PDB file of C-alpha atoms in Angstrom:
ATOM      1  CA  MET A 380      -5.886  -7.183 -20.358  1.00 55.00           C
ATOM      2  CA  ARG A 381      -8.645  -6.559 -17.811  1.00 68.00           C
ATOM      3  CA  SER A 382      -7.542  -5.541 -14.329  1.00 79.00           C
ATOM      4  CA  PRO A 383      -8.365  -7.789 -11.348  1.00 88.00           C
ATOM      5  CA  CYS A 384     -11.835  -7.715  -9.812  1.00 87.00           C
ATOM      6  CA  PRO A 385     -12.870  -8.023  -6.131  1.00 90.00           C
ATOM      7  CA  PRO A 386     -14.107 -11.336  -4.665  1.00 94.00           C
ATOM      8  CA  PRO A 387     -17.761 -12.236  -3.891  1.00 94.00           C
ATOM      9  CA  PRO A 388     -19.369 -10.531  -0.855  1.00 94.00           C
ATOM     10  CA  GLY A 389     -18.961 -13.505   1.494  1.00 96.00           C
ATOM     11  CA  ARG A 390     -15.247 -13.858   0.782  1.00 97.00           C
ATOM     12  CA  SER A 391     -14.801 -10.099   1.039  1.00 96.00           C
ATOM     13  CA  ALA A 392     -16.440  -9.989   4.471  1.00 97.00           C
ATOM     14  CA  GLU A 393     -14.117 -12.740   5.712  1.00 98.00           C
ATOM     15  CA  LEU A 394     -11.024 -10.976   4.349  1.00 98.00           C
ATOM     16  CA  ARG A 395     -12.014  -7.690   5.967  1.00 98.00           C
ATOM     17  CA  GLU A 396     -12.585  -9.325   9.323  1.00 98.00           C
ATOM     18  CA  ARG A 397      -9.128 -10.894   9.161  1.00 98.00           C
ATOM     19  CA  PHE A 398      -7.602  -7.600   8.050  1.00 98.00           C
ATOM     20  CA  ALA A 399      -9.134  -5.734  10.984  1.00 97.00           C
ATOM     21  CA  GLU A 400      -7.878  -8.367  13.434  1.00 97.00           C
ATOM     22  CA  GLU A 401      -4.355  -8.347  11.997  1.00 98.00           C
ATOM     23  CA  ALA A 402      -4.220  -4.537  11.939  1.00 97.00           C
ATOM     24  CA  ARG A 403      -5.028  -4.450  15.648  1.00 96.00           C
ATOM     25  CA  CYS A 404      -2.360  -6.955  16.647  1.00 95.00           C
ATOM     26  CA  GLU A 405       0.486  -5.708  18.802  1.00 94.00           C
ATOM     27  CA  ARG A 406       2.860  -6.423  15.914  1.00 95.00           C
ATOM     28  CA  PRO A 407       0.830  -6.626  12.698  1.00 97.00           C
ATOM     29  CA  GLY A 408       2.393  -8.606   9.879  1.00 97.00           C
ATOM     30  CA  LEU A 409       3.245  -6.596   6.784  1.00 98.00           C
ATOM     31  CA  SER A 410       3.037  -9.448   4.297  1.00 98.00           C
ATOM     32  CA  ALA A 411      -0.171 -10.745   5.908  1.00 98.00           C
ATOM     33  CA  LEU A 412      -1.892  -7.367   5.606  1.00 98.00           C
ATOM     34  CA  CYS A 413      -0.643  -6.831   2.054  1.00 98.00           C
ATOM     35  CA  LEU A 414      -1.955 -10.242   1.028  1.00 98.00           C
ATOM     36  CA  LEU A 415      -5.368  -9.533   2.550  1.00 98.00           C
ATOM     37  CA  VAL A 416      -5.450  -6.287   0.563  1.00 98.00           C
ATOM     38  CA  ALA A 417      -4.414  -8.215  -2.552  1.00 98.00           C
ATOM     39  CA  ALA A 418      -7.131 -10.822  -2.023  1.00 98.00           C
ATOM     40  CA  GLU A 419      -9.691  -8.037  -1.642  1.00 97.00           C
ATOM     41  CA  GLY A 420      -8.514  -6.621  -4.951  1.00 96.00           C
ATOM     42  CA  ASP A 421      -8.223  -9.901  -6.843  1.00 97.00           C
ATOM     43  CA  GLY A 422     -10.923 -12.494  -6.289  1.00 95.00           C
ATOM     44  CA  THR A 423      -8.753 -15.210  -7.830  1.00 96.00           C
ATOM     45  CA  LEU A 424      -6.253 -15.055  -4.937  1.00 97.00           C
ATOM     46  CA  ASP A 425      -7.280 -17.904  -2.622  1.00 97.00           C
ATOM     47  CA  GLU A 426      -5.734 -19.296   0.567  1.00 97.00           C
ATOM     48  CA  ALA A 427      -3.356 -21.537  -1.355  1.00 98.00           C
ATOM     49  CA  GLY A 428      -2.163 -18.544  -3.362  1.00 98.00           C
ATOM     50  CA  MET A 429      -1.587 -16.496  -0.227  1.00 98.00           C
ATOM     51  CA  ASP A 430       0.377 -19.345   1.342  1.00 98.00           C
ATOM     52  CA  ALA A 431       2.432 -19.662  -1.841  1.00 98.00           C
ATOM     53  CA  VAL A 432       3.499 -16.018  -1.547  1.00 98.00           C
ATOM     54  CA  GLU A 433       4.730 -16.517   2.009  1.00 98.00           C
ATOM     55  CA  ILE A 434       6.601 -19.657   0.944  1.00 98.00           C
ATOM     56  CA  GLU A 435       8.244 -17.802  -1.949  1.00 98.00           C
ATOM     57  CA  LEU A 436       9.347 -14.985   0.363  1.00 98.00           C
ATOM     58  CA  ASP A 437      10.849 -17.612   2.675  1.00 98.00           C
ATOM     59  CA  ARG A 438      12.630 -19.239  -0.256  1.00 97.00           C
ATOM     60  CA  LEU A 439      14.124 -15.975  -1.445  1.00 98.00           C
ATOM     61  CA  ALA A 440      15.324 -15.175   2.067  1.00 96.00           C
ATOM     62  CA  GLY A 441      17.044 -18.539   2.167  1.00 95.00           C
ATOM     63  CA  GLU A 442      19.142 -17.542  -0.848  1.00 95.00           C
ATOM     64  CA  LEU A 443      20.692 -14.548   0.909  1.00 93.00           C
ATOM     65  CA  PRO A 444      24.196 -14.889   2.331  1.00 82.00           C
ATOM     66  CA  HIS A 445      24.262 -15.672   6.030  1.00 77.00           C
ATOM     67  CA  ARG A 446      24.430 -12.414   8.005  1.00 77.00           C
ATOM     68  CA  PRO A 447      26.160 -10.175   5.433  1.00 78.00           C
ATOM     69  CA  GLY A 448      27.238  -7.788   8.195  1.00 83.00           C
ATOM     70  CA  SER A 449      26.988  -4.018   7.849  1.00 90.00           C
ATOM     71  CA  PRO A 450      23.861  -2.201   6.644  1.00 93.00           C
ATOM     72  CA  HIS A 451      25.637  -1.516   3.350  1.00 93.00           C
ATOM     73  CA  ALA A 452      26.480  -5.209   2.936  1.00 94.00           C
ATOM     74  CA  TRP A 453      22.822  -6.113   3.532  1.00 95.00           C
ATOM     75  CA  ALA A 454      21.696  -3.563   0.942  1.00 96.00           C
ATOM     76  CA  VAL A 455      24.159  -4.911  -1.621  1.00 96.00           C
ATOM     77  CA  ALA A 456      23.138  -8.520  -0.910  1.00 96.00           C
ATOM     78  CA  LEU A 457      19.459  -7.686  -1.467  1.00 97.00           C
ATOM     79  CA  ARG A 458      20.298  -5.774  -4.639  1.00 97.00           C
ATOM     80  CA  ASP A 459      22.346  -8.668  -6.003  1.00 97.00           C
ATOM     81  CA  LEU A 460      19.652 -11.231  -5.204  1.00 97.00           C
ATOM     82  CA  LEU A 461      16.367  -9.496  -5.943  1.00 98.00           C
ATOM     83  CA  GLY A 462      17.390  -6.781  -8.375  1.00 98.00           C
ATOM     84  CA  GLU A 463      20.083  -8.484 -10.410  1.00 97.00           C
ATOM     85  CA  ARG A 464      19.484 -12.244 -10.142  1.00 97.00           C
ATOM     86  CA  TYR A 465      15.669 -12.184 -10.097  1.00 98.00           C
ATOM     87  CA  GLY A 466      15.059  -8.916 -11.935  1.00 98.00           C
ATOM     88  CA  PHE A 467      12.695  -7.183  -9.533  1.00 98.00           C
ATOM     89  CA  HIS A 468      12.326  -3.537 -10.601  1.00 97.00           C
ATOM     90  CA  GLY A 469       9.792  -0.975 -11.737  1.00 95.00           C
ATOM     91  CA  LEU A 470       9.015   0.959 -14.908  1.00 93.00           C
ATOM     92  CA  PRO A 471       6.914   4.110 -15.383  1.00 92.00           C
ATOM     93  CA  HIS A 472       3.985   2.297 -16.985  1.00 93.00           C
ATOM     94  CA  ASP A 473       3.665   0.053 -13.910  1.00 93.00           C
ATOM     95  CA  TYR A 474       1.842   2.992 -12.318  1.00 93.00           C
ATOM     96  CA  ARG A 475      -1.011   2.371 -14.759  1.00 93.00           C
ATOM     97  CA  ARG A 476      -1.667  -1.193 -13.553  1.00 95.00           C
ATOM     98  CA  LEU A 477      -3.672  -2.184 -10.486  1.00 96.00           C
ATOM     99  CA  GLU A 478      -1.545  -5.349 -10.274  1.00 96.00           C
ATOM    100  CA  SER A 479       1.400  -3.136  -9.332  1.00 97.00           C
ATOM    101  CA  SER A 480      -0.254  -2.612  -5.923  1.00 97.00           C
ATOM    102  CA  LEU A 481      -1.087  -6.288  -5.278  1.00 98.00           C
ATOM    103  CA  LEU A 482       1.672  -8.252  -3.555  1.00 98.00           C
ATOM    104  CA  HIS A 483       1.069 -11.628  -5.207  1.00 98.00           C
ATOM    105  CA  GLU A 484       1.153 -10.041  -8.659  1.00 97.00           C
ATOM    106  CA  VAL A 485       4.297  -8.065  -7.867  1.00 98.00           C
ATOM    107  CA  LEU A 486       5.996 -11.258  -6.731  1.00 98.00           C
ATOM    108  CA  ARG A 487       4.827 -13.086  -9.879  1.00 97.00           C
ATOM    109  CA  ARG A 488       5.671 -10.328 -12.371  1.00 97.00           C
ATOM    110  CA  ARG A 489       8.719  -9.026 -10.454  1.00 97.00           C
ATOM    111  CA  ARG A 490       7.412  -5.563 -11.243  1.00 97.00           C
ATOM    112  CA  GLY A 491       5.402  -3.052  -9.273  1.00 97.00           C
ATOM    113  CA  LEU A 492       5.180   0.302  -7.577  1.00 97.00           C
ATOM    114  CA  PRO A 493       8.074   1.429  -5.377  1.00 97.00           C
ATOM    115  CA  ILE A 494       6.191   0.673  -2.166  1.00 98.00           C
ATOM    116  CA  LEU A 495       5.219  -2.886  -3.173  1.00 98.00           C
ATOM    117  CA  LEU A 496       8.707  -3.684  -4.391  1.00 98.00           C
ATOM    118  CA  SER A 497       9.917  -2.311  -1.059  1.00 98.00           C
ATOM    119  CA  VAL A 498       7.546  -4.696   0.722  1.00 98.00           C
ATOM    120  CA  VAL A 499       9.238  -7.580  -1.110  1.00 98.00           C
ATOM    121  CA  TRP A 500      12.674  -6.265  -0.093  1.00 98.00           C
ATOM    122  CA  ILE A 501      11.565  -5.777   3.529  1.00 98.00           C
ATOM    123  CA  GLU A 502       9.934  -9.173   3.883  1.00 98.00           C
ATOM    124  CA  VAL A 503      12.818 -11.075   2.317  1.00 98.00           C
ATOM    125  CA  ALA A 504      15.425  -9.152   4.309  1.00 96.00           C
ATOM    126  CA  ARG A 505      13.490  -9.430   7.565  1.00 96.00           C
ATOM    127  CA  ARG A 506      13.232 -13.187   7.219  1.00 96.00           C
ATOM    128  CA  ALA A 507      17.010 -13.311   6.821  1.00 94.00           C
ATOM    129  CA  GLY A 508      17.585 -11.235   9.954  1.00 93.00           C
ATOM    130  CA  ALA A 509      18.442  -7.880   8.376  1.00 93.00           C
ATOM    131  CA  PRO A 510      17.909  -4.561  10.217  1.00 92.00           C
ATOM    132  CA  VAL A 511      15.423  -3.389   7.566  1.00 95.00           C
ATOM    133  CA  TYR A 512      12.430  -1.067   7.331  1.00 96.00           C
ATOM    134  CA  GLY A 513      10.559   1.083   4.857  1.00 97.00           C
ATOM    135  CA  VAL A 514      11.294   4.772   4.381  1.00 96.00           C
ATOM    136  CA  ALA A 515       8.412   6.868   3.059  1.00 94.00           C
ATOM    137  CA  LEU A 516      10.235   9.588   1.161  1.00 93.00           C
ATOM    138  CA  PRO A 517       7.828  12.094  -0.392  1.00 90.00           C
ATOM    139  CA  GLY A 518       6.641  10.647  -3.676  1.00 85.00           C
ATOM    140  CA  HIS A 519       8.966   7.637  -3.636  1.00 92.00           C
ATOM    141  CA  PHE A 520       9.143   4.759  -1.167  1.00 96.00           C
ATOM    142  CA  VAL A 521      12.539   3.178  -0.495  1.00 96.00           C
ATOM    143  CA  VAL A 522      14.110   0.721   1.950  1.00 97.00           C
ATOM    144  CA  GLY A 523      16.424   1.503   4.845  1.00 96.00           C
ATOM    145  CA  PHE A 524      19.033  -0.696   6.522  1.00 95.00           C
ATOM    146  CA  GLY A 525      20.699  -0.022   9.868  1.00 92.00           C
ATOM    147  CA  ASP A 526      19.929   2.485  12.571  1.00 85.00           C
ATOM    148  CA  PRO A 527      18.664   5.772  11.107  1.00 81.00           C
ATOM    149  CA  GLY A 528      19.671   7.596  14.273  1.00 62.00           C
ATOM    150  CA  GLY A 529      22.799   5.687  15.090  1.00 49.00           C
ATOM    151  CA  ALA A 530      26.483   6.395  14.755  1.00 46.00           C
ATOM    152  CA  GLY A 531      29.013   4.256  12.911  1.00 48.00           C
ATOM    153  CA  ALA A 532      27.703   2.675   9.729  1.00 47.00           C
ATOM    154  CA  GLY A 533      24.408   4.527  10.149  1.00 83.00           C
ATOM    155  CA  GLN A 534      21.536   4.259   7.715  1.00 90.00           C
ATOM    156  CA  VAL A 535      21.815   2.946   4.162  1.00 94.00           C
ATOM    157  CA  LEU A 536      19.003   3.460   1.659  1.00 95.00           C
ATOM    158  CA  ALA A 537      18.184   1.314  -1.360  1.00 97.00           C
ATOM    159  CA  ASP A 538      15.671   1.898  -4.154  1.00 97.00           C
ATOM    160  CA  PRO A 539      13.888  -1.348  -5.139  1.00 98.00           C
ATOM    161  CA  PHE A 540      12.125   0.424  -8.020  1.00 97.00           C
ATOM    162  CA  ASP A 541      15.595   0.925  -9.497  1.00 96.00           C
ATOM    163  CA  GLY A 542      16.559  -2.704  -8.945  1.00 97.00           C
ATOM    164  CA  GLY A 543      17.789  -2.091  -5.407  1.00 97.00           C
ATOM    165  CA  ARG A 544      20.332   0.581  -6.282  1.00 96.00           C
ATOM    166  CA  VAL A 545      22.125   1.706  -3.127  1.00 96.00           C
ATOM    167  CA  LEU A 546      21.507   5.435  -2.718  1.00 93.00           C
ATOM    168  CA  THR A 547      24.035   8.049  -1.766  1.00 88.00           C
ATOM    169  CA  GLY A 548      23.041  11.124   0.232  1.00 84.00           C
ATOM    170  CA  PRO A 549      22.765  13.257  -2.936  1.00 88.00           C
ATOM    171  CA  ASP A 550      20.629  10.529  -4.577  1.00 90.00           C
ATOM    172  CA  ALA A 551      18.068  10.762  -1.755  1.00 88.00           C
ATOM    173  CA  GLU A 552      18.161  14.550  -1.890  1.00 89.00           C
ATOM    174  CA  LEU A 553      17.404  14.457  -5.624  1.00 90.00           C
ATOM    175  CA  LEU A 554      14.441  12.109  -5.095  1.00 89.00           C
ATOM    176  CA  VAL A 555      12.938  14.456  -2.520  1.00 89.00           C
ATOM    177  CA  ALA A 556      13.679  17.578  -4.563  1.00 90.00           C
ATOM    178  CA  GLY A 557      11.998  15.993  -7.576  1.00 87.00           C
ATOM    179  CA  ALA A 558       8.862  15.242  -5.564  1.00 85.00           C
ATOM    180  CA  THR A 559       8.584  18.370  -3.432  1.00 87.00           C
ATOM    181  CA  GLY A 560      11.027  20.937  -4.760  1.00 88.00           C
ATOM    182  CA  GLY A 561      12.388  21.200  -1.229  1.00 89.00           C
ATOM    183  CA  PRO A 562      15.295  19.780   0.765  1.00 89.00           C
ATOM    184  CA  LEU A 563      15.596  16.372   2.377  1.00 88.00           C
ATOM    185  CA  GLU A 564      14.626  16.707   6.042  1.00 88.00           C
ATOM    186  CA  PRO A 565      15.927  14.249   8.687  1.00 86.00           C
ATOM    187  CA  SER A 566      12.339  13.386   9.662  1.00 88.00           C
ATOM    188  CA  MET A 567      11.770  11.993   6.151  1.00 90.00           C
ATOM    189  CA  LEU A 568      14.264   9.207   6.878  1.00 91.00           C
ATOM    190  CA  ALA A 569      12.337   7.792   9.841  1.00 92.00           C
ATOM    191  CA  PRO A 570      11.218   4.144   9.570  1.00 95.00           C
ATOM    192  CA  ALA A 571       7.655   3.762   8.310  1.00 96.00           C
ATOM    193  CA  GLY A 572       5.412   1.653  10.520  1.00 95.00           C
ATOM    194  CA  THR A 573       3.562  -1.355   9.129  1.00 97.00           C
ATOM    195  CA  LEU A 574       0.156   0.321   9.226  1.00 97.00           C
ATOM    196  CA  GLU A 575       1.603   3.444   7.610  1.00 96.00           C
ATOM    197  CA  VAL A 576       2.887   1.307   4.736  1.00 97.00           C
ATOM    198  CA  VAL A 577      -0.478  -0.409   4.283  1.00 98.00           C
ATOM    199  CA  ALA A 578      -2.356   2.900   4.415  1.00 97.00           C
ATOM    200  CA  ARG A 579      -0.074   4.267   1.697  1.00 96.00           C
ATOM    201  CA  ILE A 580      -0.687   1.195  -0.474  1.00 98.00           C
ATOM    202  CA  LEU A 581      -4.439   1.702  -0.135  1.00 97.00           C
ATOM    203  CA  ASN A 582      -4.006   5.384  -1.008  1.00 96.00           C
ATOM    204  CA  ASN A 583      -2.267   4.289  -4.209  1.00 96.00           C
ATOM    205  CA  VAL A 584      -5.141   1.955  -5.066  1.00 97.00           C
ATOM    206  CA  ARG A 585      -7.653   4.761  -4.510  1.00 96.00           C
ATOM    207  CA  ALA A 586      -5.578   7.095  -6.681  1.00 95.00           C
ATOM    208  CA  TRP A 587      -5.526   4.465  -9.449  1.00 96.00           C
ATOM    209  CA  ALA A 588      -9.312   4.072  -9.281  1.00 95.00           C
ATOM    210  CA  ALA A 589      -9.967   7.828  -9.125  1.00 94.00           C
ATOM    211  CA  THR A 590      -8.727   8.244 -12.706  1.00 93.00           C
ATOM    212  CA  ARG A 591     -10.941   5.408 -13.962  1.00 93.00           C
ATOM    213  CA  PRO A 592     -14.670   6.186 -13.535  1.00 90.00           C
ATOM    214  CA  GLU A 593     -15.544   2.655 -14.627  1.00 92.00           C
ATOM    215  CA  ARG A 594     -13.653   1.202 -11.632  1.00 93.00           C
ATOM    216  CA  THR A 595     -15.418   2.870  -8.723  1.00 94.00           C
ATOM    217  CA  ASP A 596     -15.713  -0.647  -7.291  1.00 94.00           C
ATOM    218  CA  VAL A 597     -11.954  -0.614  -6.703  1.00 95.00           C
ATOM    219  CA  GLY A 598     -12.049   2.798  -5.070  1.00 96.00           C
ATOM    220  CA  LEU A 599     -14.857   1.654  -2.800  1.00 96.00           C
ATOM    221  CA  TRP A 600     -13.163  -1.508  -1.533  1.00 96.00           C
ATOM    222  CA  ALA A 601      -9.910   0.373  -0.974  1.00 97.00           C
ATOM    223  CA  LEU A 602     -11.791   2.945   1.125  1.00 97.00           C
ATOM    224  CA  ASP A 603     -13.646   0.261   3.048  1.00 96.00           C
ATOM    225  CA  VAL A 604     -10.405  -1.530   3.900  1.00 97.00           C
ATOM    226  CA  ALA A 605      -8.652   1.733   4.823  1.00 97.00           C
ATOM    227  CA  LEU A 606     -11.478   2.479   7.251  1.00 96.00           C
ATOM    228  CA  LEU A 607     -10.611  -0.746   9.102  1.00 97.00           C
ATOM    229  CA  LEU A 608      -7.188   0.621  10.106  1.00 96.00           C
ATOM    230  CA  PRO A 609      -7.029   1.626  13.787  1.00 93.00           C
ATOM    231  CA  SER A 610      -5.886   5.172  12.963  1.00 83.00           C
ATOM    232  CA  ARG A 611      -7.338   6.695   9.824  1.00 81.00           C
ATOM    233  CA  PRO A 612      -8.469  10.178   8.785  1.00 83.00           C
ATOM    234  CA  ALA A 613     -12.131  10.824   9.537  1.00 84.00           C
ATOM    235  CA  ARG A 614     -12.351  12.434   6.108  1.00 90.00           C
ATOM    236  CA  LEU A 615     -12.227   8.974   4.540  1.00 93.00           C
ATOM    237  CA  ARG A 616     -15.902   8.676   5.452  1.00 92.00           C
ATOM    238  CA  TYR A 617     -16.631  11.822   3.455  1.00 94.00           C
ATOM    239  CA  GLU A 618     -14.690  10.432   0.508  1.00 94.00           C
ATOM    240  CA  ARG A 619     -16.647   7.187   0.774  1.00 95.00           C
ATOM    241  CA  ALA A 620     -19.953   9.074   0.835  1.00 95.00           C
ATOM    242  CA  GLN A 621     -19.036  11.010  -2.297  1.00 94.00           C
ATOM    243  CA  LEU A 622     -18.040   7.802  -4.067  1.00 95.00           C
ATOM    244  CA  LEU A 623     -21.352   6.148  -3.175  1.00 95.00           C
ATOM    245  CA  VAL A 624     -23.223   9.103  -4.666  1.00 94.00           C
ATOM    246  CA  GLN A 625     -21.007   8.912  -7.761  1.00 93.00           C
ATOM    247  CA  ARG A 626     -21.958   5.246  -8.101  1.00 93.00           C
ATOM    248  CA  GLY A 627     -25.674   6.129  -7.946  1.00 93.00           C
ATOM    249  CA  GLU A 628     -26.117   4.703  -4.435  1.00 95.00           C
ATOM    250  CA  PHE A 629     -27.846   7.885  -3.290  1.00 94.00           C
ATOM    251  CA  THR A 630     -29.520   6.619  -0.121  1.00 94.00           C
ATOM    252  CA  ALA A 631     -26.342   5.027   1.219  1.00 95.00           C
ATOM    253  CA  GLY A 632     -24.281   8.051   0.200  1.00 95.00           C
ATOM    254  CA  ALA A 633     -26.664  10.465   1.915  1.00 95.00           C
ATOM    255  CA  ALA A 634     -26.632   8.395   5.110  1.00 95.00           C
ATOM    256  CA  GLU A 635     -22.823   8.408   5.082  1.00 94.00           C
ATOM    257  CA  LEU A 636     -22.780  12.180   4.561  1.00 95.00           C
ATOM    258  CA  GLU A 637     -25.135  12.703   7.477  1.00 95.00           C
ATOM    259  CA  ALA A 638     -23.030  10.495   9.740  1.00 92.00           C
ATOM    260  CA  TYR A 639     -19.894  12.383   8.773  1.00 93.00           C
ATOM    261  CA  ALA A 640     -21.641  15.708   9.386  1.00 94.00           C
ATOM    262  CA  ASP A 641     -22.434  14.577  12.934  1.00 93.00           C
ATOM    263  CA  VAL A 642     -18.716  13.958  13.498  1.00 90.00           C
ATOM    264  CA  VAL A 643     -17.683  17.305  12.003  1.00 92.00           C
ATOM    265  CA  ALA A 644     -20.339  19.307  13.881  1.00 92.00           C
ATOM    266  CA  ALA A 645     -18.367  19.197  17.126  1.00 90.00           C
ATOM    267  CA  VAL A 646     -15.449  21.130  15.619  1.00 92.00           C
ATOM    268  CA  ASP A 647     -16.884  22.966  12.582  1.00 92.00           C
ATOM    269  CA  PRO A 648     -20.678  23.546  12.645  1.00 92.00           C
ATOM    270  CA  ALA A 649     -20.632  25.492   9.388  1.00 94.00           C
ATOM    271  CA  ALA A 650     -18.887  22.657   7.549  1.00 94.00           C
ATOM    272  CA  ALA A 651     -21.370  20.193   9.060  1.00 94.00           C
ATOM    273  CA  ASP A 652     -24.244  22.250   7.677  1.00 95.00           C
ATOM    274  CA  ARG A 653     -22.666  22.210   4.214  1.00 95.00           C
ATOM    275  CA  ILE A 654     -22.269  18.442   4.345  1.00 95.00           C
ATOM    276  CA  ARG A 655     -25.889  18.001   5.438  1.00 95.00           C
ATOM    277  CA  GLY A 656     -26.837  20.100   2.428  1.00 95.00           C
ATOM    278  CA  GLU A 657     -24.929  17.638   0.236  1.00 94.00           C
ATOM    279  CA  ALA A 658     -26.874  14.797   1.869  1.00 94.00           C
ATOM    280  CA  LEU A 659     -30.179  16.501   1.038  1.00 93.00           C
ATOM    281  CA  ALA A 660     -29.043  16.993  -2.555  1.00 94.00           C
ATOM    282  CA  ALA A 661     -28.121  13.306  -2.795  1.00 93.00           C
ATOM    283  CA  ARG A 662     -31.540  12.242  -1.519  1.00 91.00           C
ATOM    284  CA  ALA A 663     -33.187  14.594  -4.011  1.00 91.00           C
ATOM    285  CA  LEU A 664     -31.519  12.638  -6.814  1.00 87.00           C
ATOM    286  CA  LEU A 665     -33.761   9.708  -5.949  1.00 80.00           C
ATOM    287  CA  ASN A 666     -36.822  11.569  -7.227  1.00 67.00           C
TER     288      ASN A 666
END
């Protein structure tokens, strides 16, 4: 089955404009941004399809018990609804599918990467009034309920990729140890902001495309969208320039390299000279 393809240029320009506006809102919407990313990745996702996703998230939230109570009770309620009744979960081969990073496909298939399944958990729980947020553990995204810095019931973690399994302290430690070989640090349990979640989703899309030379189009749109985020690494421009050269767009790639070199020159003149050398080499490929 062929993976989704981006929309036509006019539709893409409209989606990117909306994405940039939403990302700069005082309180950007997670589902809105994820759907704009999904529409950029899948040209078949139209306005009706995006609305249908929001309606489905509302419907699922309406099936949760009214105010379950403690953070643990919220986690169990989400597990029972989404993981057990509706079968949302992940499997290792989901990492090989672009659809696993597109919210509408994750909602349709009830399968996806840990971070997209977490988005479903967060959006359903938030609509029901839960104290919920994402937690970006190294190598594995999970969901948190309650106050991570508070006393009493404290923070409860759940793993949507594992059907919403409620994690014990040792469970979280094992996840981190498996990803980093090191211990679980308190800072790793901090709530992930909306833009941080979206940036991580786009990183996953770029990683998917990087292993598939025939899908540089996916890597390019993911970079272009990531560059619309208010705070993003300047090095993304260098990555974009290299991808343009890889695609045979030598003039555009060289121009991007030169622009990035101008940025770098203020802090690392030697690196800027090396990048300008790459730009010259890219232009030479035109001959």
